[in-house]
Short mmCIF file of C-alpha atoms in Angstrom, two decimals:
data_model
loop_
_atom_site.label_atom_id
_atom_site.label_comp_id
_atom_site.label_asym_id
_atom_site.label_seq_id
_atom_site.Cartn_x
_atom_site.Cartn_y
_atom_site.Cartn_z
CA GLY A 1 112.04 80.75 81.73
CA THR A 2 111.16 77.74 83.80
CA HIS A 3 107.47 77.36 84.61
CA ILE A 4 106.91 76.81 88.33
CA PRO A 5 103.47 75.43 89.23
CA ALA A 6 101.54 77.90 91.37
CA GLU A 7 98.56 78.05 93.67
CA ARG A 8 96.19 81.01 93.59
CA LEU A 9 94.94 82.81 96.64
CA GLY A 10 92.11 85.18 97.33
CA PHE A 11 91.14 87.40 100.23
CA LEU A 12 87.90 89.28 100.67
CA ALA A 13 87.12 91.42 103.68
CA ARG A 14 84.11 93.53 104.48
CA ALA A 15 85.02 97.20 104.70
CA GLU A 16 84.34 97.39 108.44
CA ARG A 17 86.75 94.48 109.06
CA VAL A 18 89.73 95.96 107.20
CA GLY A 19 92.71 96.92 109.36
CA ARG A 20 92.10 94.44 112.18
CA GLY A 21 94.90 92.01 111.31
CA LEU A 22 92.71 89.28 109.87
CA GLY A 23 94.44 89.38 106.47
CA ARG A 24 97.88 89.11 108.07
CA ALA A 25 96.76 86.19 110.27
CA LEU A 26 95.26 84.41 107.25
CA MET A 27 98.39 85.02 105.20
CA ILE A 28 100.60 83.52 107.92
CA LEU A 29 98.39 80.43 108.08
CA LEU A 30 98.25 80.15 104.31
CA LEU A 31 102.01 80.43 103.86
CA ASP A 32 102.73 77.95 106.65
CA TYR A 33 100.26 75.48 105.13
CA ALA A 34 101.60 76.00 101.60
CA ARG A 35 105.19 75.43 102.71
CA ALA A 36 104.19 72.28 104.61
CA LYS A 37 102.44 70.95 101.49
CA GLY A 38 105.39 71.74 99.24
CA VAL A 39 103.72 74.48 97.19
CA ALA A 40 106.40 76.09 95.03
CA ARG A 41 104.88 79.54 94.58
CA ILE A 42 101.75 81.56 95.23
CA VAL A 43 100.35 84.10 92.79
CA GLY A 44 97.45 86.50 93.03
CA HIS A 45 95.91 89.70 91.73
CA VAL A 46 95.23 92.78 93.83
CA LEU A 47 93.38 95.89 92.76
CA ALA A 48 95.86 98.76 92.46
CA GLU A 49 93.95 100.93 94.96
CA HIS A 50 94.24 98.32 97.73
CA ASP A 51 97.37 99.85 99.22
CA ALA A 52 97.11 97.95 102.52
CA MET A 53 96.94 94.55 100.81
CA LEU A 54 99.83 95.43 98.51
CA ALA A 55 101.90 96.60 101.49
CA MET A 56 101.10 93.39 103.34
CA CYS A 57 102.11 91.29 100.33
CA ARG A 58 105.40 93.17 100.07
CA SER A 59 106.03 92.65 103.80
CA PHE A 60 105.79 88.89 103.25
CA GLY A 61 108.23 89.06 100.34
CA PHE A 62 105.82 89.00 97.40
CA THR A 63 106.93 90.76 94.26
CA VAL A 64 104.36 93.24 92.96
CA ALA A 65 104.04 94.17 89.28
CA ILE A 66 101.49 95.90 87.08
CA ASP A 67 99.32 93.31 85.33
CA PRO A 68 100.02 93.82 81.60
CA SER A 69 96.43 92.94 80.72
CA ASP A 70 94.91 95.41 83.24
CA PRO A 71 96.83 98.43 84.59
CA GLY A 72 94.33 98.70 87.48
CA VAL A 73 95.50 95.33 88.82
CA ARG A 74 98.75 94.27 90.42
CA HIS A 75 100.16 90.77 89.98
CA VAL A 76 101.67 89.48 93.23
CA GLU A 77 103.93 86.47 93.43
CA LEU A 78 105.89 84.68 96.14
CA VAL A 79 108.29 81.85 95.33
CA LEU A 80 108.35 79.44 98.27
CA SER A 81 110.77 76.85 96.91
CA ALA A 82 112.68 75.91 93.79
CA ALA A 83 110.92 73.53 91.39
#
């Protein structure tokens, strides 16, 4: 297939901060910024047990797949624009 250049993202939240909407707010800012800068796609890795993060990624349209090199990790990807 065609290789589309990607940017990687990472989120880290202290346990007591989870569930307060910070991740969603950051994701909105990140996606708005990425689209404005012409980023074609965003990829990331999420631990399989992080159900809330995976659900949030899905809600933004990310595809979620098992990472073939580590079944405890999910590969998330969002295509923002065609190359």
